[in-house]
Short mmCIF file of C-alpha atoms and ligand atoms in Angstrom, two decimals:
data_model
loop_
_atom_site.label_atom_id
_atom_site.label_comp_id
_atom_site.label_asym_id
_atom_site.label_seq_id
_atom_site.Cartn_x
_atom_site.Cartn_y
_atom_site.Cartn_z
CA MET A 1 -39.11 -6.55 -5.06
CA LYS A 2 -35.99 -5.91 -3.20
CA ASP A 3 -35.26 -2.21 -2.18
CA THR A 4 -31.99 -2.23 -3.59
CA LYS A 5 -29.86 1.14 -3.75
CA PHE A 6 -26.88 2.08 -5.60
CA GLY A 7 -24.20 3.61 -3.64
CA ILE A 8 -20.28 4.40 -3.21
CA ILE A 9 -18.16 2.88 -0.14
CA THR A 10 -16.68 6.03 1.66
CA ARG A 11 -14.96 4.38 4.37
CA GLY A 12 -14.39 0.87 5.78
CA VAL A 13 -12.84 -0.44 9.04
CA GLY A 14 -12.82 -4.09 10.32
CA GLY A 15 -15.68 -5.36 7.88
CA LEU A 16 -18.06 -2.23 8.52
CA TYR A 17 -18.62 0.14 5.61
CA GLY A 18 -19.91 3.41 5.33
CA VAL A 19 -21.84 4.00 2.01
CA ARG A 20 -23.51 7.07 0.57
CA THR A 21 -26.16 6.23 -1.71
CA VAL A 22 -26.92 8.08 -4.95
CA ASP A 23 -30.25 8.98 -6.18
CA PRO A 24 -30.76 7.75 -9.74
CA GLU A 25 -33.38 10.40 -10.56
CA ASN A 26 -31.82 13.49 -9.43
CA GLY A 27 -28.28 12.52 -8.32
CA GLY A 28 -28.81 13.51 -4.73
CA ILE A 29 -26.85 11.49 -2.14
CA SER A 30 -27.89 10.04 1.33
CA GLU A 31 -26.16 10.58 4.70
CA GLU A 32 -23.74 7.71 5.29
CA VAL A 33 -25.45 4.30 5.89
CA LEU A 34 -23.57 1.63 7.90
CA CYS A 35 -23.32 -1.66 6.08
CA ARG A 36 -21.70 -5.03 6.34
CA ALA A 37 -20.73 -7.09 3.51
CA ARG A 38 -22.03 -10.60 2.43
CA GLY A 39 -19.79 -13.46 3.07
CA ILE A 40 -19.64 -14.68 -0.43
CA PHE A 41 -17.10 -11.87 -1.08
CA ARG A 42 -14.77 -13.97 0.73
CA GLN A 43 -15.35 -17.15 -1.28
CA ASN A 44 -14.91 -14.95 -4.51
CA HIS A 45 -11.78 -13.40 -3.05
CA ILE A 46 -13.03 -9.80 -3.49
CA THR A 47 -12.48 -7.21 -0.67
CA PRO A 48 -15.04 -4.54 -0.61
CA THR A 49 -12.77 -1.27 -1.01
CA VAL A 50 -13.33 2.42 -0.47
CA GLY A 51 -14.24 3.90 -3.81
CA ASP A 52 -16.31 0.65 -4.92
CA GLU A 53 -19.76 1.19 -6.46
CA VAL A 54 -22.12 -1.18 -4.77
CA LYS A 55 -25.62 -2.24 -4.47
CA ILE A 56 -27.09 -2.55 -0.94
CA GLU A 57 -30.07 -3.89 0.46
CA PRO A 58 -31.70 -3.53 3.80
CA VAL A 59 -30.68 -6.32 6.29
CA ASP A 60 -32.92 -9.19 6.64
CA GLY A 61 -33.27 -9.20 10.41
CA SER A 62 -33.84 -12.98 10.58
CA ALA A 63 -30.84 -14.02 8.78
CA ASN A 64 -27.91 -15.05 11.01
CA GLU A 65 -25.40 -13.93 8.16
CA ASP A 66 -21.75 -14.89 7.87
CA TRP A 67 -20.32 -11.45 7.07
CA PHE A 68 -17.29 -10.52 5.26
CA VAL A 69 -14.40 -9.87 7.54
CA PRO A 70 -11.00 -8.35 5.81
CA ASP A 71 -7.89 -10.15 6.38
CA GLY A 72 -5.93 -8.80 9.32
CA GLU A 73 -8.86 -6.94 10.57
CA ASP A 74 -10.65 -9.62 12.24
CA CYS A 75 -11.54 -7.76 15.33
CA GLY A 76 -14.66 -9.33 15.57
CA ARG A 77 -13.60 -12.94 16.01
CA ASP A 78 -10.93 -12.04 18.37
CA ALA A 79 -13.09 -10.38 20.59
CA LYS A 80 -15.45 -13.38 20.38
CA LYS A 81 -12.66 -15.52 21.52
CA SER A 82 -11.66 -13.58 24.28
CA ARG A 83 -15.17 -13.18 25.62
CA GLY A 84 -15.82 -17.03 25.85
CA GLY A 85 -17.12 -17.82 22.11
CA ASN A 86 -20.74 -17.07 22.93
CA GLY A 87 -20.98 -16.01 19.20
CA GLY A 88 -21.09 -12.21 19.62
CA GLY A 89 -17.81 -10.34 19.15
CA LYS A 90 -17.54 -6.58 19.90
CA LYS A 91 -17.65 -5.66 16.20
CA GLN A 92 -20.26 -8.10 15.36
CA ASP A 93 -22.66 -6.72 17.90
CA ILE A 94 -22.74 -3.32 15.96
CA ARG A 95 -26.31 -3.25 14.28
CA VAL A 96 -26.17 -2.35 10.75
CA ASP A 97 -29.30 -1.66 8.47
CA PHE A 98 -27.84 -2.50 5.04
CA VAL A 99 -25.90 -5.27 3.47
CA ILE A 100 -23.43 -4.74 0.50
CA ASP A 101 -24.85 -7.32 -2.00
CA GLU A 102 -23.01 -6.65 -4.96
CA ILE A 103 -19.95 -4.68 -5.98
CA LEU A 104 -20.01 -3.35 -9.69
CA PRO A 105 -17.05 -3.68 -12.15
CA ARG A 106 -14.06 -1.47 -11.09
CA ARG A 107 -12.60 0.73 -13.32
CA ASN A 108 -9.19 0.22 -11.27
CA LEU A 109 -7.93 -0.96 -7.87
CA LEU A 110 -4.94 0.66 -6.10
CA ILE A 111 -3.38 -1.62 -3.33
CA ARG A 112 -1.58 1.07 -1.33
CA PRO A 113 -3.51 2.97 -0.18
CA PRO A 114 -6.51 0.75 -0.86
CA THR A 115 -8.80 2.49 -3.11
CA ALA A 116 -11.19 1.60 -6.16
CA ASN A 117 -12.25 3.44 -9.30
CA LEU A 118 -9.93 6.59 -9.16
CA ASP A 119 -10.40 8.62 -12.21
CA TYR A 120 -7.97 11.50 -11.55
CA LEU A 121 -4.51 11.80 -9.80
CA PHE A 122 -3.61 15.38 -9.16
CA ALA A 123 0.12 15.12 -8.76
CA VAL A 124 1.34 18.11 -6.78
CA ILE A 125 4.86 19.29 -7.37
CA PRO A 126 6.39 22.15 -5.43
CA ALA A 127 8.33 24.74 -7.54
CA ALA A 128 10.47 25.21 -4.16
CA SER A 129 10.51 24.39 -0.56
CA PRO A 130 11.02 21.32 -0.74
CA ALA A 131 12.91 21.35 -3.91
CA PRO A 132 10.97 19.51 -6.64
CA ASP A 133 11.37 15.85 -6.71
CA LEU A 134 11.06 15.04 -10.27
CA LEU A 135 11.88 11.25 -9.96
CA THR A 136 9.02 10.73 -7.38
CA ALA A 137 6.62 12.96 -9.73
CA ASP A 138 7.53 10.82 -12.67
CA LYS A 139 6.95 7.51 -10.71
CA LEU A 140 3.43 9.00 -10.10
CA THR A 141 2.71 9.62 -13.55
CA VAL A 142 3.97 6.12 -14.38
CA ILE A 143 1.88 4.44 -11.85
CA ALA A 144 -1.33 6.43 -12.95
CA GLU A 145 -0.69 5.60 -16.62
CA ASN A 146 -0.39 1.97 -15.63
CA TYR A 147 -3.83 2.00 -13.79
CA GLY A 148 -5.50 3.95 -16.30
CA ILE A 149 -5.99 7.02 -14.03
CA GLU A 150 -5.80 10.47 -15.69
CA THR A 151 -2.91 12.57 -14.14
CA VAL A 152 -3.19 16.26 -13.68
CA ILE A 153 0.04 18.10 -12.72
CA ILE A 154 -0.36 21.02 -10.15
CA VAL A 155 2.88 23.00 -9.84
CA ASN A 156 2.47 24.55 -6.50
CA LYS A 157 4.18 27.55 -4.55
CA SER A 158 4.84 29.17 -7.85
CA ASP A 159 5.13 32.33 -5.67
CA LEU A 160 8.26 31.38 -4.27
CA ASP A 161 10.28 30.53 -7.52
CA PRO A 162 8.52 31.60 -10.77
CA GLU A 163 11.43 30.57 -12.81
CA SER A 164 11.22 27.02 -11.36
CA SER A 165 7.37 26.87 -11.79
CA ALA A 166 7.76 27.88 -15.56
CA ARG A 167 10.38 25.09 -16.11
CA LEU A 168 8.26 22.48 -14.50
CA THR A 169 4.96 23.60 -16.41
CA ASP A 170 6.96 23.50 -19.56
CA ILE A 171 8.33 19.86 -18.74
CA TYR A 172 5.04 18.41 -18.21
CA ARG A 173 3.15 20.11 -20.90
CA THR A 174 5.86 18.90 -23.20
CA ALA A 175 5.10 15.56 -21.95
CA GLY A 176 1.32 15.83 -22.87
CA TYR A 177 -0.19 16.52 -19.29
CA THR A 178 -2.64 19.07 -18.34
CA VAL A 179 -0.76 21.43 -15.89
CA PHE A 180 -1.74 24.21 -13.51
CA PRO A 181 0.93 26.46 -12.26
CA VAL A 182 -0.53 27.81 -9.01
CA SER A 183 0.03 29.32 -5.57
CA ALA A 184 -2.51 27.69 -3.29
CA GLU A 185 -1.49 30.22 -0.76
CA ARG A 186 -1.78 33.33 -2.68
CA GLY A 187 -4.64 32.10 -5.13
CA ASP A 188 -2.82 32.72 -8.16
CA GLY A 189 -4.06 30.24 -10.85
CA MET A 190 -6.54 28.57 -8.56
CA ASP A 191 -9.49 29.87 -10.69
CA ALA A 192 -8.21 27.85 -13.67
CA LEU A 193 -7.72 24.83 -11.46
CA ALA A 194 -11.23 25.03 -9.81
CA ALA A 195 -12.72 25.58 -13.45
CA TYR A 196 -11.14 22.51 -14.59
CA ILE A 197 -12.64 20.38 -11.62
CA ALA A 198 -15.95 21.88 -12.35
CA GLU A 199 -15.77 21.04 -15.94
CA ILE A 200 -14.73 17.30 -15.32
CA THR A 201 -17.55 16.85 -12.75
CA ALA A 202 -20.26 19.00 -14.62
CA PRO A 203 -23.79 16.97 -14.47
CA GLU A 204 -23.66 17.25 -18.42
CA THR A 205 -20.93 14.71 -18.43
CA GLY A 206 -23.85 12.17 -17.35
CA LYS A 207 -21.47 10.50 -15.03
CA THR A 208 -22.53 9.72 -11.42
CA HIS A 209 -19.07 9.14 -9.73
CA ILE A 210 -16.07 11.06 -10.78
CA SER A 211 -13.44 10.59 -8.20
CA GLY A 212 -9.76 11.74 -7.44
CA ALA A 213 -6.94 12.16 -4.94
CA PHE A 214 -4.01 14.70 -4.42
CA ALA A 215 -0.57 13.01 -4.32
CA GLY A 216 2.91 14.13 -4.05
CA VAL A 217 5.80 14.80 -1.46
CA SER A 218 4.85 15.86 1.85
CA GLY A 219 5.09 19.51 2.63
CA GLY A 220 4.22 20.26 -1.25
CA GLY A 221 0.89 21.89 -0.32
CA LYS A 222 -1.75 19.00 -0.78
CA SER A 223 -3.77 20.11 2.26
CA THR A 224 -3.58 23.73 1.41
CA LEU A 225 -4.73 23.13 -2.13
CA MET A 226 -7.64 20.65 -1.15
CA THR A 227 -8.88 23.17 1.59
CA ALA A 228 -8.72 25.96 -0.73
CA LEU A 229 -10.63 24.21 -3.58
CA PHE A 230 -13.18 22.53 -1.44
CA PRO A 231 -14.19 24.85 1.66
CA ASP A 232 -16.69 21.97 2.68
CA LEU A 233 -13.82 19.55 3.28
CA GLN A 234 -12.67 21.43 6.30
CA LEU A 235 -15.96 21.02 8.03
CA LYS A 236 -16.40 17.37 7.00
CA THR A 237 -12.93 16.44 8.35
CA GLY A 238 -13.26 18.35 11.46
CA GLY A 239 -11.19 21.44 10.83
CA VAL A 240 -7.96 21.85 12.60
CA SER A 241 -7.78 18.44 13.92
CA ARG A 242 -7.32 17.14 10.32
CA LYS A 243 -3.68 17.65 10.28
CA THR A 244 -3.02 15.66 13.43
CA GLU A 245 -5.49 13.14 12.16
CA ARG A 246 -3.62 12.75 8.90
CA GLY A 247 -0.42 12.22 10.89
CA ARG A 248 -1.73 9.54 13.12
CA HIS A 249 -3.71 7.43 10.46
CA THR A 250 -2.12 4.56 8.73
CA THR A 251 -2.11 4.54 5.05
CA ARG A 252 -4.75 1.86 5.16
CA HIS A 253 -7.51 3.99 5.91
CA VAL A 254 -8.91 5.95 3.20
CA GLU A 255 -11.80 8.21 3.30
CA ILE A 256 -13.87 9.69 0.28
CA TYR A 257 -15.62 12.90 0.52
CA PRO A 258 -18.31 13.72 -2.12
CA LEU A 259 -17.81 17.54 -2.57
CA GLU A 260 -19.58 19.83 -4.51
CA THR A 261 -18.14 21.60 -7.41
CA ALA A 262 -18.96 25.06 -9.03
CA SER A 263 -20.63 23.31 -12.01
CA GLY A 264 -23.31 21.74 -9.60
CA GLY A 265 -21.49 18.61 -9.90
CA ARG A 266 -19.81 16.37 -7.43
CA PHE A 267 -16.15 15.37 -7.14
CA TRP A 268 -15.47 12.54 -4.61
CA LEU A 269 -12.21 13.21 -3.13
CA ALA A 270 -10.22 10.24 -1.85
CA ASP A 271 -8.01 11.43 0.98
CA THR A 272 -5.46 9.75 3.36
CA PRO A 273 -1.66 10.31 4.13
CA GLY A 274 -1.05 7.34 1.92
CA PHE A 275 -1.48 9.00 -1.35
CA SER A 276 2.03 10.77 -0.77
CA MET A 277 3.51 7.43 -1.60
CA LEU A 278 0.96 6.03 -4.16
CA ASP A 279 1.22 2.37 -4.65
CA PHE A 280 4.96 2.39 -5.18
CA THR A 281 4.79 -1.31 -4.39
CA ARG A 282 3.53 -1.69 -7.98
CA PHE A 283 6.95 -1.36 -9.16
CA ASN A 284 7.91 -4.54 -7.28
CA PHE A 285 6.16 -6.31 -10.33
CA PHE A 286 6.44 -3.85 -12.87
CA PRO A 287 7.62 -5.23 -16.25
CA TYR A 288 10.43 -3.15 -16.98
CA ASP A 289 10.25 -3.78 -20.68
CA GLU A 290 6.73 -2.09 -20.73
CA LEU A 291 8.12 0.94 -18.70
CA ALA A 292 8.57 3.10 -21.93
CA ALA A 293 4.67 2.78 -22.80
CA SER A 294 3.96 4.23 -19.34
CA PHE A 295 5.73 7.40 -20.36
CA ARG A 296 2.98 8.99 -22.59
CA GLU A 297 5.43 11.07 -24.70
CA PHE A 298 7.45 7.98 -25.60
CA GLU A 299 4.70 6.11 -26.96
CA GLU A 300 4.76 7.49 -30.64
CA CYS A 301 8.36 6.37 -30.59
CA LEU A 302 8.01 2.73 -29.66
CA GLY A 303 8.69 0.37 -32.49
CA GLN A 304 10.61 3.22 -34.53
CA CYS A 305 14.08 2.51 -32.93
CA ARG A 306 16.90 0.95 -35.12
CA TYR A 307 17.03 -2.19 -32.64
CA THR A 308 13.87 -3.96 -32.06
CA LYS A 309 15.18 -4.62 -28.48
CA CYS A 310 16.20 -1.15 -27.81
CA THR A 311 15.66 -0.06 -24.16
CA HIS A 312 15.73 3.53 -24.97
CA ARG A 313 18.70 4.40 -22.60
CA LYS A 314 21.63 5.14 -24.83
CA GLU A 315 21.25 3.12 -28.02
CA GLU A 316 22.19 4.50 -31.36
CA GLY A 317 19.27 5.18 -33.50
CA CYS A 318 16.90 5.24 -30.75
CA ALA A 319 13.96 7.16 -31.60
CA VAL A 320 12.98 8.36 -27.93
CA ILE A 321 16.64 9.89 -27.68
CA GLU A 322 16.12 11.59 -30.94
CA LYS A 323 12.78 12.94 -29.98
CA MET A 324 14.64 14.23 -26.85
CA ASN A 325 17.41 15.79 -29.01
CA ASP A 326 14.68 17.49 -30.99
CA GLY A 327 13.39 19.13 -27.63
CA ARG A 328 10.32 17.24 -27.70
CA ILE A 329 11.04 15.28 -24.47
CA ALA A 330 12.16 16.68 -21.55
CA PRO A 331 15.62 15.41 -20.56
CA SER A 332 14.56 14.99 -16.89
CA ARG A 333 11.71 12.85 -18.10
CA HIS A 334 14.36 10.52 -19.78
CA GLU A 335 16.45 10.57 -16.84
CA SER A 336 13.71 9.33 -14.76
CA TYR A 337 12.82 6.63 -17.15
CA VAL A 338 16.63 5.45 -17.07
CA ARG A 339 16.67 5.59 -13.32
CA ILE A 340 13.34 3.66 -13.06
CA TYR A 341 14.35 1.31 -15.69
CA ASP A 342 17.76 0.37 -13.94
CA GLU A 343 15.94 0.22 -10.39
CA GLN A 344 13.46 -2.33 -12.11
CA ARG A 345 16.12 -4.21 -13.84
CA SER A 346 17.97 -4.91 -10.36
CA VAL A 347 14.86 -6.41 -8.90
CA PRO A 348 15.16 -10.19 -8.96
CA GLU A 349 12.61 -12.16 -10.89
CA TRP A 350 11.28 -13.93 -7.86
CA LYS A 351 10.78 -10.75 -6.02
CA ARG A 352 9.05 -8.82 -8.76
CA ARG A 353 6.29 -11.63 -9.07
CA MET A 354 5.46 -11.09 -5.15
CA THR A 355 2.97 -8.28 -4.72
P1 GDP B 401 1.18 18.78 2.29
O1 GDP B 401 2.01 17.90 3.32
O2 GDP B 401 1.43 18.49 0.93
O3 GDP B 401 -0.32 18.61 2.71
O4 GDP B 401 1.32 20.21 2.49
P2 GDP B 401 0.66 21.54 3.32
O5 GDP B 401 -0.60 21.87 2.51
O6 GDP B 401 0.62 21.00 4.73
O7 GDP B 401 1.69 22.65 3.03
C1 GDP B 401 2.99 22.69 3.56
C2 GDP B 401 3.36 24.05 3.89
O8 GDP B 401 3.37 24.73 2.56
C3 GDP B 401 2.52 24.90 4.75
O9 GDP B 401 3.21 25.75 5.76
C4 GDP B 401 1.60 25.70 3.63
O10 GDP B 401 1.30 27.03 4.43
C5 GDP B 401 2.85 25.97 2.52
N1 GDP B 401 2.12 26.34 1.34
C6 GDP B 401 1.25 25.73 0.60
N2 GDP B 401 0.99 26.19 -0.39
C7 GDP B 401 1.77 27.11 -0.49
C8 GDP B 401 2.03 28.04 -1.72
O11 GDP B 401 1.38 28.11 -2.73
N3 GDP B 401 2.94 29.02 -1.44
C9 GDP B 401 3.76 29.16 -0.28
N4 GDP B 401 4.69 30.05 -0.13
N5 GDP B 401 3.38 28.29 0.71
C10 GDP B 401 2.64 27.22 0.53
ZN1 ZN B 402 14.63 3.40 -28.25
#
């Protein structure tokens, strides 16, 4: 019988993958093991991605395998060429003990930054400094809805402008989101947020792998929030150097950190500077006539408008506009909808199909 283990890909560069295995009995996790992936994934057009749930097996030492190398990261082969083609590129020389044999079905797959199986998106909106950018925040919610990722809104820096914080909280609660107004710096509201994360990761949920990322404009307080919520993260990412690291790395390199939560559960936090501009490429091929369905508070109105082809921008008898006039849709959300719709409509068809 093969000694197969179940694990999560926590990072990957140039065809080498870090995997943390999960014990099916007690949920305990291993230190990172270094893996390569079978060449078969290339034939099947599957790229192993950070966040993937995988099955790994010990490497059979006798096999001279054709390993998977991701596009554009062919370090091994370039090195091989420059060294006279004797079969051993620099990366290829790195010994690994395990091989990724199987990638389990994905819940979702983000292209930028490349991340699989994200369950939660914590969209951080500062109440002030920088001034809240609702269009960017609403684009995040639209993308997350579209991928089936649950959005939680964190209104941060509430200490700087309590009125703005209350206004933002109201906008997103009206839209149907879970919202936490907080001050990461002063600690206000942080207990409720920590309790929420403990609840969604509690062992009783029976899920082995709950993951999430913090997204939002730069300077909104993502690093401060993550450090406050997960003190372990500071250690794992090398403390002070973390900030410069984040600046230097490209959006391609996501890393996932399994972090303990107060319920004794675990939250797999995906971190990269790339989450500030989460997969906005999605909009290049977003069908704008389906945009309304990605605004969750519009959904009950769809099909109720006077005109079947209603675009919900300014038509007479539009159920979305009526709901807004009743105070049940925030004008800022409708404004974002109209702006995204108009942006999308101006993208030519050929461009929209390119991904
Ligand atoms: P990031 O770019 O989203 O990771 O934001 P940072 O976590 O680096 O925070 C940007 C700045 O805002 C830092 O100077 C933080 O100290 C500050 N900051 C973060 N949270 C708060 C808060 O709740 N209140 C106030 N007044 N400042 C905050
Ligand atoms: Zn309408």
